[in-house]
Coordinates of C-alpha atoms in Angstrom, one line a residue:
X221 CA -15.6 19.2 -8.2
X222 CA -14.8 21.5 -5.3
X223 CA -15.6 18.8 -2.8
X224 CA -13.5 16.3 -4.7
X225 CA -10.5 18.6 -4.6
X226 CA -11.0 19.2 -0.9
X227 CA -10.9 15.4 -0.2
X228 CA -7.7 15.1 -2.3
X229 CA -6.0 18.0 -0.4
X230 CA -7.0 16.4 2.9
X231 CA -5.4 13.1 1.9
X232 CA -2.2 14.9 0.9
X233 CA -2.2 16.7 4.3
X234 CA -2.5 13.4 6.1
X235 CA 0.5 11.9 4.3
X236 CA 2.6 15.0 5.0
X237 CA 1.7 15.1 8.7
X238 CA 2.5 11.4 9.1
X239 CA 5.9 11.8 7.4
X240 CA 6.7 14.7 9.7
X241 CA 5.8 12.8 12.8
X242 CA 8.0 9.9 11.6
X243 CA 11.2 11.8 10.8
X244 CA 10.8 14.3 13.6
X245 CA 11.4 11.7 16.3
X246 CA 15.2 11.3 15.6
X247 CA 17.9 13.1 17.6
X248 CA 20.5 13.4 14.8
X249 CA 18.8 15.8 12.4
X250 CA 21.9 18.0 12.0
X251 CA 24.4 15.1 11.8
X252 CA 25.6 13.0 8.9
X253 CA 24.9 9.5 10.0
X254 CA 27.1 6.5 9.0
X255 CA 26.2 3.0 10.1
X256 CA 28.9 0.5 11.0
X257 CA 27.5 -1.7 8.2
X258 CA 28.6 1.0 5.7
X259 CA 31.6 -0.2 3.6
X260 CA 33.2 3.2 4.0
X261 CA 33.2 2.6 7.8
X262 CA 33.6 -1.1 8.3
X263 CA 34.7 -2.8 5.1
X264 CA 34.5 -6.6 5.0
X265 CA 38.2 -6.9 4.0
X266 CA 39.2 -4.1 6.4
X267 CA 40.0 -1.6 3.6
X268 CA 40.6 1.9 5.0
X269 CA 38.5 4.6 3.6
X270 CA 38.7 8.4 4.2
X271 CA 35.5 10.4 4.6
X272 CA 35.7 14.1 3.9
X273 CA 33.6 16.4 6.1
X274 CA 32.0 19.4 4.5
X275 CA 30.9 22.8 5.8
X276 CA 31.6 22.0 9.4
X277 CA 28.9 19.3 9.6
X278 CA 29.4 16.7 12.3
X279 CA 29.2 13.0 11.7
X280 CA 27.9 10.2 13.9
X281 CA 28.9 6.5 13.6
X282 CA 26.6 3.9 15.1
X283 CA 25.4 0.4 14.4
X284 CA 22.0 -0.4 12.9
X285 CA 21.8 -4.1 13.2
X286 CA 25.4 -5.4 13.3
X287 CA 25.3 -6.2 17.0
X288 CA 21.7 -7.5 17.2
X289 CA 22.9 -11.1 16.9
X290 CA 26.7 -11.4 17.2
X291 CA 27.3 -14.9 15.8
X292 CA 30.4 -14.8 13.6
X293 CA 33.2 -17.0 12.6
X294 CA 36.0 -14.4 12.3
X295 CA 37.1 -11.3 14.2
X296 CA 35.9 -8.0 12.7
X297 CA 38.4 -5.1 12.1
X298 CA 37.2 -1.7 11.0
X299 CA 39.5 1.2 10.1
X300 CA 38.3 4.6 8.7
X301 CA 39.4 8.2 8.7
X302 CA 37.5 11.4 9.0
X303 CA 39.1 14.5 7.4
X304 CA 38.0 18.1 7.9
X305 CA 38.3 21.1 5.6
X306 CA 40.8 23.8 5.6
X307 CA 41.4 25.7 8.9
X308 CA 39.4 23.2 10.9
X309 CA 40.2 20.9 13.7
X310 CA 38.4 17.7 14.7
X311 CA 36.9 16.3 17.9
X312 CA 36.1 12.6 18.2
X313 CA 34.0 11.7 21.3
X314 CA 32.6 8.3 22.2
X315 CA 28.9 8.8 23.2
X316 CA 28.0 5.2 24.2
X317 CA 30.1 2.1 24.4
X318 CA 29.8 -1.5 25.6
X319 CA 32.9 -3.5 24.5
X320 CA 33.9 -6.6 26.4
X321 CA 36.7 -6.8 28.9
X322 CA 38.5 -9.8 30.4
X323 CA 40.3 -8.5 33.5
X324 CA 42.8 -5.9 32.3
X325 CA 42.6 -7.2 28.7
X326 CA 40.2 -5.7 26.2
X327 CA 38.3 -8.5 24.2
X328 CA 36.9 -5.7 22.0
X329 CA 38.5 -2.3 21.7
X330 CA 38.5 1.0 20.0
X331 CA 41.4 3.5 19.6
X332 CA 42.1 6.8 17.7
X333 CA 45.1 8.0 15.8
X334 CA 45.8 11.7 15.1
X335 CA 47.4 13.1 12.0
X336 CA 50.8 13.3 13.8
X337 CA 50.8 9.5 14.3
X338 CA 49.9 9.5 18.0
X339 CA 47.7 6.6 19.1
X340 CA 45.4 6.6 22.1
X341 CA 45.5 3.5 24.2
X342 CA 43.0 0.7 23.5
X343 CA 39.9 1.2 25.5
X344 CA 36.8 -0.8 26.2
X345 CA 34.2 -1.3 28.9
X346 CA 31.0 0.5 29.3
X347 CA 30.1 4.2 29.2
X348 CA 27.0 6.3 28.5
X349 CA 27.4 10.0 28.5
X350 CA 23.7 10.5 28.8
X351 CA 24.0 9.2 32.3
X352 CA 27.4 10.6 33.2
X353 CA 28.6 14.2 33.2
X354 CA 32.1 13.4 34.5
X355 CA 34.4 10.6 33.7
X356 CA 37.2 10.0 36.4
X357 CA 39.4 8.0 34.0
X358 CA 43.1 7.3 34.3
X359 CA 45.8 9.0 32.3
X360 CA 46.3 7.4 28.8
X361 CA 49.6 5.9 27.9
X362 CA 51.6 6.4 24.7
X363 CA 52.9 3.7 22.4
X364 CA 55.9 3.0 24.7
X365 CA 53.8 2.7 27.9
X366 CA 54.8 6.2 29.2
X367 CA 52.4 8.7 30.6
X368 CA 51.7 11.6 28.2
X369 CA 52.5 14.7 30.3
X370 CA 51.0 17.1 27.8
X371 CA 47.5 16.2 28.9
X372 CA 45.6 17.3 32.0
X373 CA 45.0 14.8 34.8
X374 CA 41.3 14.8 34.1
X375 CA 41.7 14.3 30.4
X376 CA 38.9 12.2 28.8
X377 CA 40.5 9.1 27.2
X378 CA 37.2 8.2 25.5
X379 CA 37.8 10.9 23.0
X380 CA 40.5 12.5 20.9
X381 CA 41.1 15.7 19.0
X382 CA 43.3 16.8 16.1
X383 CA 44.1 20.5 16.3
X384 CA 43.7 23.2 13.7
X385 CA 46.7 23.1 11.4
X386 CA 48.7 26.2 10.5
X387 CA 48.8 27.0 6.9
X388 CA 52.2 26.8 5.3
X389 CA 53.0 29.1 2.4
X390 CA 55.2 26.5 0.7
X391 CA 52.7 23.7 1.1
X392 CA 50.7 22.7 -2.0
X393 CA 48.0 20.8 -0.1
X394 CA 45.8 22.6 2.3
X395 CA 46.2 21.6 6.0
X396 CA 43.3 19.6 7.4
X397 CA 42.7 17.7 10.6
X398 CA 42.3 13.9 10.5
X399 CA 41.4 11.2 13.0
X400 CA 41.8 7.6 12.2
X401 CA 39.6 5.2 14.1
X402 CA 40.3 1.5 14.6
X403 CA 37.6 -0.8 15.9
X404 CA 38.2 -4.5 16.8
X405 CA 35.3 -6.8 17.6
X406 CA 36.2 -10.4 18.7
X407 CA 34.4 -13.4 17.3
X408 CA 33.9 -14.7 20.8
X409 CA 30.3 -15.3 21.8
X410 CA 28.5 -12.5 23.6
X411 CA 27.1 -13.7 27.0
X412 CA 23.4 -13.9 27.4
X413 CA 21.9 -10.6 28.6
X414 CA 24.7 -8.5 27.1
X415 CA 24.7 -6.5 23.8
X416 CA 27.6 -4.8 22.1
X417 CA 27.1 -1.1 21.4
X418 CA 29.2 1.8 20.1
X419 CA 28.3 5.4 19.1
X420 CA 31.0 7.9 18.1
X421 CA 30.5 11.6 17.1
X422 CA 33.0 13.5 15.0
X423 CA 32.7 17.3 15.1
X424 CA 34.8 19.8 13.1
X425 CA 35.7 23.0 15.0
X426 CA 37.4 26.3 14.1
X427 CA 39.3 29.0 16.0
X428 CA 36.7 31.6 17.0
X429 CA 38.7 34.5 15.4
X430 CA 38.3 32.7 12.0
X431 CA 34.7 31.5 12.4
X432 CA 31.5 33.2 11.3
X433 CA 29.8 34.3 14.4
X434 CA 26.4 33.9 12.8
X435 CA 26.9 30.1 12.5
X436 CA 29.5 29.3 15.1
X437 CA 29.5 29.6 18.9
X438 CA 32.4 29.5 21.3
X439 CA 32.9 26.4 23.5
X440 CA 36.1 27.3 25.3
X441 CA 39.8 27.9 24.6
X442 CA 39.0 30.0 21.5
X443 CA 37.3 26.9 19.9
X444 CA 34.0 27.3 18.1
X445 CA 31.6 24.7 16.7
X446 CA 28.3 25.2 14.8
X447 CA 25.5 26.5 16.9
X448 CA 23.1 23.6 16.1
X449 CA 25.4 21.4 18.1
X450 CA 25.2 23.4 21.3
X451 CA 22.9 21.9 24.0
X452 CA 21.6 19.2 21.7
X453 CA 22.1 16.4 24.3
X454 CA 25.1 15.1 22.4
X455 CA 28.6 15.7 23.7
X456 CA 30.7 17.1 20.9
X457 CA 33.6 18.3 23.0
X458 CA 36.1 16.2 25.0
X459 CA 36.1 16.9 28.7
X460 CA 38.8 19.4 29.8
X461 CA 39.1 20.7 26.2
X462 CA 35.8 22.4 25.7
X463 CA 32.1 22.2 26.9
X464 CA 29.0 22.3 24.7
X465 CA 26.5 20.8 27.1
X466 CA 26.6 23.1 30.1
X467 CA 24.3 26.0 31.1
X468 CA 21.5 24.4 29.1
X469 CA 17.8 24.5 29.8
X470 CA 17.0 21.6 32.1
X471 CA 14.0 20.5 29.9
X472 CA 16.3 20.4 26.9
X473 CA 19.1 18.4 28.6
X474 CA 17.4 15.7 30.7
X475 CA 16.3 13.1 30.4
X476 CA 18.3 12.0 27.4
X477 CA 16.5 9.0 25.9
X478 CA 18.3 6.4 23.8
X479 CA 17.6 6.0 20.1
X480 CA 15.4 2.8 20.6
X481 CA 13.1 4.6 23.0
X482 CA 12.7 7.6 20.7
X483 CA 12.0 5.5 17.7
X484 CA 9.3 3.6 19.7
X485 CA 7.7 6.8 21.0
X486 CA 7.8 8.3 17.5
X487 CA 6.2 5.2 16.0
X488 CA 3.4 5.2 18.6
X489 CA 2.8 8.9 18.2
X490 CA 2.6 8.5 14.4
X491 CA 0.0 5.8 14.6
X492 CA -2.2 7.8 17.0
X493 CA -1.9 10.9 14.9
X494 CA -2.7 9.0 11.7
X495 CA -5.7 7.3 13.3
X496 CA -7.1 10.7 14.5
X497 CA -6.7 12.3 11.1
X498 CA -8.3 9.2 9.4
X499 CA -11.4 9.5 11.7
X500 CA -11.5 13.3 10.9
X501 CA -11.3 12.5 7.2
X502 CA -14.2 10.0 7.4
X503 CA -16.3 12.6 9.3
X504 CA -15.6 15.3 6.6
X505 CA -16.5 12.8 3.8
X506 CA -19.8 12.0 5.5
X507 CA -20.7 15.6 6.0
X508 CA -20.0 16.4 2.3
X509 CA -21.9 13.3 1.1
X510 CA -18.9 11.6 -0.4
X511 CA -17.7 8.1 -0.8
X512 CA -19.9 5.4 0.8
X513 CA -22.5 7.9 2.1
X514 CA -23.4 9.2 -1.4
X515 CA -26.7 8.0 -3.0
X516 CA -25.3 8.1 -6.5
X517 CA -21.8 6.7 -5.9
X518 CA -22.8 3.1 -7.0
X519 CA -25.4 4.0 -9.6
X520 CA -29.2 3.6 -9.3
X521 CA -30.4 1.1 -6.8
X522 CA -32.0 -1.9 -8.5
X523 CA -34.0 -2.9 -5.4
X524 CA -35.6 0.5 -5.3
X525 CA -37.4 0.1 -8.6
X526 CA -41.2 -0.4 -8.3
X527 CA -42.4 -3.9 -9.1
X528 CA -46.1 -4.5 -10.1
X529 CA -47.9 -7.3 -8.3
X530 CA -49.7 -10.0 -10.3
X531 CA -53.5 -9.6 -10.8
X532 CA -55.9 -11.2 -8.4
X533 CA -57.5 -13.4 -11.1
X534 CA -54.1 -14.8 -12.1
X535 CA -54.7 -13.9 -15.8
X536 CA -52.0 -15.1 -18.1
X537 CA -52.2 -12.2 -20.4
X538 CA -51.5 -9.4 -17.9
X539 CA -48.1 -7.6 -18.2
X540 CA -45.9 -7.9 -15.2
X541 CA -42.9 -5.7 -14.3
X542 CA -40.0 -8.1 -13.7
X543 CA -36.8 -6.8 -12.1
X544 CA -33.9 -7.3 -14.4
X545 CA -30.2 -7.1 -13.9
X546 CA -28.2 -4.6 -16.1
X547 CA -27.4 -5.7 -19.6
X548 CA -29.6 -8.8 -19.3
X549 CA -32.8 -9.4 -21.2
X550 CA -35.3 -11.9 -20.0
X551 CA -37.3 -13.5 -22.8
X552 CA -40.9 -14.0 -21.7
X553 CA -42.2 -17.0 -23.6
X554 CA -45.9 -17.3 -24.5
X555 CA -47.9 -20.0 -22.7
X556 CA -47.3 -23.4 -24.2
X557 CA -50.5 -25.1 -25.6
X558 CA -51.0 -28.4 -23.9
X559 CA -51.5 -31.1 -26.6
X560 CA -53.1 -33.7 -24.3
X561 CA -56.4 -31.7 -23.7
X562 CA -59.6 -33.8 -23.1
X563 CA -62.0 -34.4 -26.1
X564 CA -64.7 -31.8 -26.8
X565 CA -68.4 -32.3 -25.8
X566 CA -69.6 -32.5 -29.4
X567 CA -67.3 -35.4 -30.1
X568 CA -68.6 -37.3 -27.1
X569 CA -72.3 -36.7 -27.6
X570 CA -73.0 -36.0 -31.2
X571 CA -76.7 -37.0 -30.9
X572 CA -77.5 -34.3 -28.4
X573 CA -75.7 -31.5 -30.1
X574 CA -77.2 -32.1 -33.6
X575 CA -81.0 -31.4 -32.7
X576 CA -80.0 -28.2 -31.0
X577 CA -78.3 -27.0 -34.1
X578 CA -81.3 -28.0 -36.2

């Protein structure tokens, strides 16, 4: 019984280790992940949904399989809103993007809208923050085509932020930050060798004098985000507003692999780990005489039973040990008397047999 329990515990440990290896290979353990296929993010009828963010947890929006084979008959519009809690602001930063451009015109585009109604310009093209630490981008324009003087010359247009709202005594509703995101994907065919891509991270932040120092860390200009988002290889802060990926350990910052590479590495690691543990399990079972190495796991061996050989004289009356299958009885019939025997000697020569008897 003790050995059986040990084998069961070993199998449970194998399942647990394999599951840990599988889910430990992802980057976004502390992020609430939303796929572009989610109806709250990209509704088929372009209905706008509002997603409430809780407890300062950041969210990441990325495609799962939407852009794998972009063959559609209609343009795709997606509009969604992220809303923070009380006394929180919100950062929205594009991590990776490949949206098509035709000269100065965006074939596909994305833009943000703050709670005060301000729209960013439509932007497209290709960026990858894992490969770029500085984006020398032009100044964004407002809705009338005028330069927004309130922003620094090096402002990151591939991001947006909604500041922390001041609480008003006469206001019934609590002030919260919101960022609306509009995504447009054209139905035009994607050229061979290209693949659409888009990953956006939304991070709530607080003023450091109102944040809990045990859970929040300063990132500049009296802004604080949760500590688990510091030096996690994901840019939560817009450039020139704050910094969360500087002064990090080199081994923790570079290289920054994409999701597909990490999933592949995680899958291969899981397979190797499970194979090694499986071999170890077989070795332990063999040492403990379990499973196929046990002499009594399949019952007594029929072939090992002794079988008596027939007598040398071939006597018919001798008892023979016949191997029998379980639950089968073999009926041994007595020898059949041959009815066509030759006539006896007395019947053939009666004259010779009678004097002998007399």
